[in-house]
Amino acid sequence: MRLLVTGAAGFIGANFVHQSVREHPDVEVTVLDALTYAGDRASLAEVADRISFVEGDVADAELVGRLVAGSDAVVHFAAESHNDNSLADPSPFLRTNLLGTYALLEAVRAHDVRYHHISTDEVYGDLELDDPARFTEQTPYNPSSPYSSTKAGSDLLVRAWARSFGVRATISNCSNNYGPYQHVEKFIPRQITNLVDGVRPKLYGAGENVRDWIHVEDHNAAVWEILERGRVGETYLIGADGELSNRRVVELVLGAFGRPADDFDHVTDRAGHDLRYAIDSTKLREELGWAPRYTTFEDGLAATVDWYRAHEGWWRPRKAATEARYTASGQEVLSARP
Ligand code: NAD
Ligand code: TDX
């Protein structure tokens, strides 16, 4: 199979390519990535001689058309992915997430190429802390942020192209990922790398918000199942029953550094901050037999802390600029718990 993977110089895509080279050696991988602030060729260094790398924009219809014409399938990870950045400047989110997906859909339609669309549970909005409900494939879309609304819009484009033009597409909506190669702007890597520098972790608001954590390798194993055996036209939710409050995650990260559980700062909360995400992945598990391999978050987190400690050369170049962006956005340490 000739597989085009977009956005694979980023966190999840890079892990997907590593896993693909390891577990599907017959697949010919071509990566298309614009190398934005979030992309890093170093994330693909270990597999550089096993893949083709094209630097370019997924919204470039001519380039995308050429690459798709030479592929049997596309997995589309490329996106602007950070909620906080989307509050500061939504414009690249509209371009990449909406126009980029549009360019890919037109190309796979023209060349009749199988397409898998990577999306997020954030398209469903949020849940109350005490709500027993979890998101399912039937939950109505109700996104909160510029990021999640552009992801929701891209999902709807895929559904429309599947129905109107018969594009052979599947969609997956996954919960919060953690693991190696995640940008230091994101919650878990930000706190680990702060602690390496002796800086206290930064918790938004009171830290009661809940995220449903999944190890990136479990996400990518599910993507392979869907690509190979998923029913065309269907959506699959991916989640590993990993609900934890942000405060609990910070306590666990502090524990990994031998620091007291309350040794963190409360900082300015995110505008419109979604309270809780929770995924019901019954369809994926029953239809495709997928199950997560990382069943305890504590073990996956310990391995992730070890990875960041051992790969300072990978994350260090982006750390200072990322923290400067947070400061410029008005994020401040609060003197008391809000
Ligand atoms: P990331 O920000 O780490 O990586 C994004 C990659 O896309 C980068 O390499 C960047 O250079 C590239 N890119 C951005 N704009 C581009 C453009 N116009 N053309 C080509 N390449 C471009 O993101 P991530 O966390 O790896 O997320 C990957 C996908 O998974 C996204 O679609 C995201 O919405 C989805 N997702 C992420 C999570 C999560 O927890 N991180 C959860 C569910 C779904
Ligand atoms: O310093 C921080 N302190 C903090 O308390 C940061 C960066 C975040 N947070 C909170 C905000 C969220 O409740 O931690 C939680 C996780 O934050 P992010 O890592 O920014 O992730 P989130 O906004 O939940 O979105 C992520 O999961 C879904 C990805 O970034 C998205 O791309 C994906 O779609």
XYZ file of C-alpha atoms and ligand atoms in Angstrom:
416
model
C 0.000 0.000 0.000
C 1.186 3.527 -0.819
C 0.098 5.598 2.178
C 0.071 9.402 2.325
C 0.232 10.651 5.926
C -0.338 14.366 6.494
C 0.977 16.216 9.569
C 3.426 13.463 10.526
C 6.128 15.848 11.756
C 3.719 16.508 14.629
C 2.978 14.458 17.742
C 0.421 11.800 16.785
C 1.395 11.569 13.107
C 5.077 11.001 13.939
C 4.154 8.192 16.333
C 1.838 6.776 13.624
C 4.676 6.682 11.093
C 7.059 5.035 13.607
C 4.406 2.400 14.328
C 3.618 1.912 10.610
C 7.272 1.359 9.665
C 7.648 -1.089 12.581
C 4.441 -3.079 12.188
C 3.525 -2.678 8.488
C 6.899 -2.906 6.711
C 5.273 -3.408 3.268
C 3.610 -0.009 3.386
C 5.306 2.816 1.450
C 4.895 5.963 3.542
C 4.940 9.506 2.144
C 4.627 12.340 4.653
C 3.202 15.753 3.739
C 3.875 18.388 6.418
C 4.225 22.179 6.323
C 6.678 22.203 9.273
C 4.781 24.883 11.177
C 5.918 25.800 14.719
C 4.380 22.405 15.729
C 6.229 20.269 13.172
C 9.754 18.936 13.624
C 11.619 16.708 11.185
C 13.656 15.438 14.141
C 10.522 13.534 15.241
C 10.952 11.376 12.106
C 14.764 11.107 12.221
C 14.758 7.424 13.240
C 12.669 6.435 10.193
C 14.002 9.040 7.742
C 15.505 6.416 5.396
C 12.253 4.400 5.323
C 9.866 7.181 4.222
C 9.532 10.023 1.694
C 9.117 13.477 3.191
C 7.440 16.346 1.308
C 7.403 19.793 2.891
C 4.175 21.508 1.850
C 0.736 22.794 2.764
C -2.354 20.561 2.824
C -4.341 23.533 1.479
C -2.148 23.582 -1.677
C -4.605 21.871 -4.056
C -2.095 21.299 -6.860
C 0.506 19.642 -4.598
C -2.124 17.618 -2.749
C -3.654 16.455 -6.042
C -0.276 15.199 -7.259
C 0.526 13.330 -4.023
C -2.946 11.803 -3.699
C -2.825 10.602 -7.331
C 0.204 8.461 -6.376
C -1.360 7.005 -3.214
C -3.727 4.161 -2.330
C -4.846 5.707 0.963
C -4.551 8.937 2.951
C -4.505 9.387 6.738
C -5.050 13.068 7.516
C -3.494 14.212 10.827
C -2.358 17.710 9.776
C -4.108 20.429 11.733
C -3.653 23.428 13.918
C -4.228 21.543 17.161
C -3.926 23.787 20.227
C -7.016 25.358 21.820
C -5.080 28.187 23.515
C -3.529 29.258 20.194
C -6.959 29.224 18.543
C -8.170 31.768 21.120
C -5.211 34.061 20.367
C -5.518 33.813 16.541
C -8.159 31.623 14.873
C -7.095 32.359 11.263
C -4.590 29.479 10.675
C -7.179 27.114 12.160
C -9.723 28.054 9.524
C -7.193 27.733 6.716
C -5.530 24.454 7.688
C -8.390 22.599 9.345
C -11.146 23.594 6.891
C -9.446 24.488 3.586
C -6.778 21.794 4.061
C -9.430 19.114 4.534
C -11.363 20.487 1.543
C -8.274 20.218 -0.700
C -7.694 16.609 0.396
C -11.344 15.658 -0.103
C -11.368 17.054 -3.638
C -8.188 15.093 -4.402
C -9.391 11.753 -3.005
C -12.685 12.287 -4.834
C -10.908 12.936 -8.149
C -8.593 9.916 -7.796
C -10.926 7.545 -5.868
C -8.476 7.095 -3.002
C -9.401 5.703 0.452
C -9.390 8.476 3.091
C -9.200 8.358 6.890
C -9.899 11.566 8.797
C -8.370 12.115 12.248
C -10.595 14.117 14.558
C -11.244 14.819 18.212
C -13.842 14.254 20.928
C -13.950 18.039 21.376
C -16.435 18.292 18.481
C -19.091 17.083 20.961
C -18.584 19.966 23.422
C -18.336 19.082 27.104
C -20.123 17.139 29.859
C -20.938 18.000 33.483
C -18.605 16.459 36.071
C -21.395 14.366 37.625
C -23.072 13.365 34.327
C -22.972 9.548 33.932
C -23.165 10.031 30.128
C -20.199 9.666 27.798
C -19.845 10.738 24.151
C -21.000 8.205 21.542
C -21.116 8.315 17.730
C -24.714 9.611 18.114
C -23.880 12.613 20.347
C -24.804 15.902 18.588
C -21.952 18.220 17.596
C -21.561 21.209 19.964
C -17.975 22.541 19.761
C -16.794 25.344 22.085
C -13.512 26.801 20.768
C -12.244 28.061 17.401
C -10.087 24.893 17.307
C -12.902 22.444 17.984
C -15.358 24.261 15.716
C -12.951 24.012 12.766
C -12.410 20.303 13.522
C -16.208 19.845 13.656
C -16.515 21.677 10.334
C -13.880 19.439 8.769
C -15.727 16.307 9.973
C -18.944 17.593 8.387
C -17.140 18.201 5.077
C -15.968 14.555 5.151
C -19.508 13.298 5.802
C -20.868 15.440 2.964
C -18.192 14.277 0.494
C -18.873 10.660 1.467
C -22.610 11.000 0.975
C -22.712 13.326 -2.046
C -19.707 12.073 -4.008
C -19.196 8.530 -2.684
C -15.742 9.298 -1.249
C -14.464 6.167 0.595
C -13.969 7.875 3.947
C -13.912 6.962 7.631
C -13.618 9.337 10.609
C -12.221 8.737 14.091
C -12.770 11.050 17.066
C -10.234 10.397 19.800
C -9.787 11.683 23.339
C -6.666 13.396 24.791
C -3.411 11.691 23.780
C -0.156 11.546 25.716
C 3.254 10.027 24.951
C 6.580 10.838 23.231
C 7.048 13.741 20.775
C 4.126 15.856 22.092
C 4.746 19.608 21.827
C 5.687 21.357 25.098
C 2.671 23.693 24.750
C 0.356 20.800 25.703
C -0.650 20.060 29.304
C 1.440 16.999 30.252
C 4.705 17.874 28.418
C 4.468 21.462 29.701
C 4.401 20.281 33.312
C 7.115 17.616 32.873
C 9.494 20.086 31.207
C 8.680 22.777 33.795
C 9.686 20.337 36.527
C 12.940 19.462 34.723
C 13.652 23.223 34.925
C 12.587 23.428 38.592
C 9.452 25.451 37.701
C 6.113 24.669 39.387
C 3.380 23.079 37.178
C 0.657 25.456 35.949
C -2.946 24.412 36.526
C -5.765 26.300 34.757
C -8.439 27.495 37.183
C -9.155 25.098 40.027
C -7.940 22.037 38.075
C -11.306 20.254 38.264
C -11.644 19.832 34.483
C -11.572 16.195 33.391
C -9.835 14.768 30.317
C -10.064 11.149 29.076
C -6.415 10.131 28.514
C -5.179 7.577 25.966
C -1.621 6.612 25.079
C -0.752 7.718 21.534
C 0.177 4.139 20.509
C -3.289 2.904 21.462
C -4.839 5.704 19.373
C -2.695 4.813 16.372
C -3.386 1.066 16.679
C -7.095 1.916 16.470
C -6.479 4.068 13.377
C -4.821 1.091 11.652
C -7.795 -1.157 12.548
C -10.214 1.375 11.061
C -8.095 1.923 7.960
C -7.908 -1.801 7.249
C -11.251 -3.115 8.512
C -13.509 -0.145 9.299
C -16.754 0.284 7.371
C -16.539 3.067 4.797
C -18.806 6.007 5.653
C -18.646 5.273 9.404
C -17.387 7.233 12.404
C -15.568 5.495 15.285
C -14.878 6.994 18.720
C -11.486 6.098 20.232
C -10.975 6.193 24.005
C -9.350 4.092 26.738
C -11.544 4.823 29.815
C -8.863 7.167 31.141
C -10.851 9.947 32.858
C -8.780 12.017 35.304
C -9.018 15.565 36.654
C -6.216 17.908 35.626
C -5.343 18.294 39.292
C -4.863 14.522 39.646
C -2.606 14.469 36.555
C -0.457 17.255 38.014
C -0.213 15.367 41.326
C 0.996 12.261 39.458
C 3.575 14.246 37.473
C 4.813 15.870 40.706
C 5.046 12.400 42.275
C 7.268 11.234 39.394
C 9.712 14.028 40.350
C 9.509 13.266 44.088
C 7.811 16.612 44.762
C 4.844 17.255 47.131
C 1.374 16.837 45.580
C 0.435 20.507 46.152
C 3.635 22.019 44.707
C 1.901 23.699 41.709
C 0.533 27.144 40.724
C -3.056 27.988 39.821
C -2.961 30.197 36.712
C -5.534 32.165 34.678
C -8.201 29.808 33.326
C -8.740 29.220 29.591
C -11.689 31.202 28.125
C -14.633 28.869 27.447
C -12.710 25.970 29.055
C -14.518 22.662 28.396
C -15.311 20.965 31.707
C -15.213 17.244 30.953
C -14.662 14.879 28.023
C -15.505 11.153 28.208
C -15.583 8.589 25.391
C -17.700 5.453 25.005
C -15.653 3.342 22.561
C -17.998 0.319 22.522
C -18.477 0.442 18.732
C -14.728 0.286 18.018
C -14.173 -2.475 20.581
C -17.119 -4.668 19.495
C -16.911 -4.159 15.729
C -13.130 -4.192 15.260
C -11.922 -5.967 18.417
C -9.644 -3.072 19.425
C -8.542 -2.744 23.059
C -5.937 -0.414 24.588
C -2.586 -1.913 25.604
C -1.767 0.848 28.091
C -4.352 0.126 30.779
C -2.801 2.075 33.650
C -2.226 5.764 33.110
C 0.430 5.776 35.847
C 2.666 3.364 33.863
C 2.194 5.250 30.592
C 2.912 8.535 32.353
C 6.078 7.181 34.009
C 7.362 6.060 30.581
C 6.491 9.492 29.142
C 8.337 11.307 31.956
C 11.380 9.081 31.271
C 11.149 9.886 27.542
C 11.176 13.671 28.138
C 14.058 13.370 30.614
C 16.048 11.390 28.016
C 15.175 13.653 25.046
C 15.850 17.165 26.309
C 17.629 17.929 23.023
C 14.321 17.346 21.198
C 12.107 19.655 23.295
C 14.542 22.277 24.637
C 14.619 24.433 21.438
C 10.852 25.121 21.723
C 10.480 25.551 25.486
C 11.353 29.235 26.008
C 9.292 30.484 23.037
C 6.289 28.438 24.198
C 6.406 29.888 27.709
C 6.853 33.394 26.239
C 3.637 32.845 24.214
C 1.740 31.888 27.374
C 3.008 35.005 29.165
C 2.133 37.225 26.176
C -1.402 35.765 26.154
C -1.915 37.179 29.664
C -1.537 33.930 31.616
C -0.664 34.826 35.220
C -0.033 32.953 38.451
C -3.002 33.498 40.801
C -2.235 34.258 44.403
C -4.959 31.920 45.689
C -6.983 28.939 44.453
C -9.824 30.455 42.344
P 0.467 18.658 16.329
O 0.133 20.106 16.470
O 1.490 18.053 17.223
O 0.956 18.378 14.833
C 0.328 18.948 13.714
C 1.224 18.738 12.489
O 0.527 19.252 11.337
C 2.559 19.486 12.574
O 3.619 18.657 12.136
C 2.383 20.657 11.596
O 3.591 21.085 10.993
C 1.416 20.063 10.579
N 0.632 21.089 9.872
C -0.043 22.133 10.416
N -0.615 22.863 9.444
C -0.303 22.254 8.266
C -0.610 22.531 6.902
N -1.355 23.596 6.553
N -0.148 21.691 5.959
C 0.613 20.615 6.306
N 0.942 20.310 7.565
C 0.502 21.128 8.525
O -0.926 17.899 16.424
P -1.285 16.464 17.065
O -1.529 16.633 18.509
O -0.322 15.450 16.573
O -2.707 16.201 16.379
C -2.799 15.527 15.133
C -4.265 15.358 14.755
O -4.933 14.621 15.775
C -5.030 16.672 14.619
O -5.916 16.544 13.524
C -5.795 16.796 15.925
O -6.978 17.541 15.749
C -6.085 15.333 16.214
N -6.288 14.970 17.634
C -5.343 15.298 18.558
C -5.507 14.876 19.888
C -4.473 15.181 20.943
O -4.676 14.859 22.117
N -3.318 15.748 20.605
C -6.654 14.167 20.233
C -7.610 13.860 19.268
C -7.404 14.260 17.957
O -0.586 24.541 31.307
C -1.695 24.014 31.205
N -2.459 23.842 32.327
C -3.698 23.270 32.298
O -4.343 23.136 33.352
C -2.229 23.561 29.933
C -1.431 23.723 28.674
C -3.474 22.967 29.932
N -4.202 22.835 31.060
C -5.512 22.131 31.025
C -6.457 22.534 29.919
C -7.206 21.243 29.644
O -8.273 21.093 30.564
O -5.207 20.757 30.784
C -6.180 20.147 29.924
C -5.483 19.625 28.671
O -5.038 20.757 27.933
P -4.375 20.619 26.462
O -3.168 19.757 26.543
O -4.244 21.979 25.895
O -5.479 19.741 25.696
P -7.031 19.982 25.331
O -7.363 21.428 25.265
O -7.845 19.094 26.213
O -7.022 19.416 23.807
C -6.265 18.241 23.469
O -7.083 17.111 23.346
C -7.979 17.091 22.275
C -5.486 18.458 22.184
O -4.643 19.610 22.313
C -6.408 18.596 21.002
O -5.670 18.700 19.802
C -7.305 17.400 20.954
O -8.281 17.576 19.953
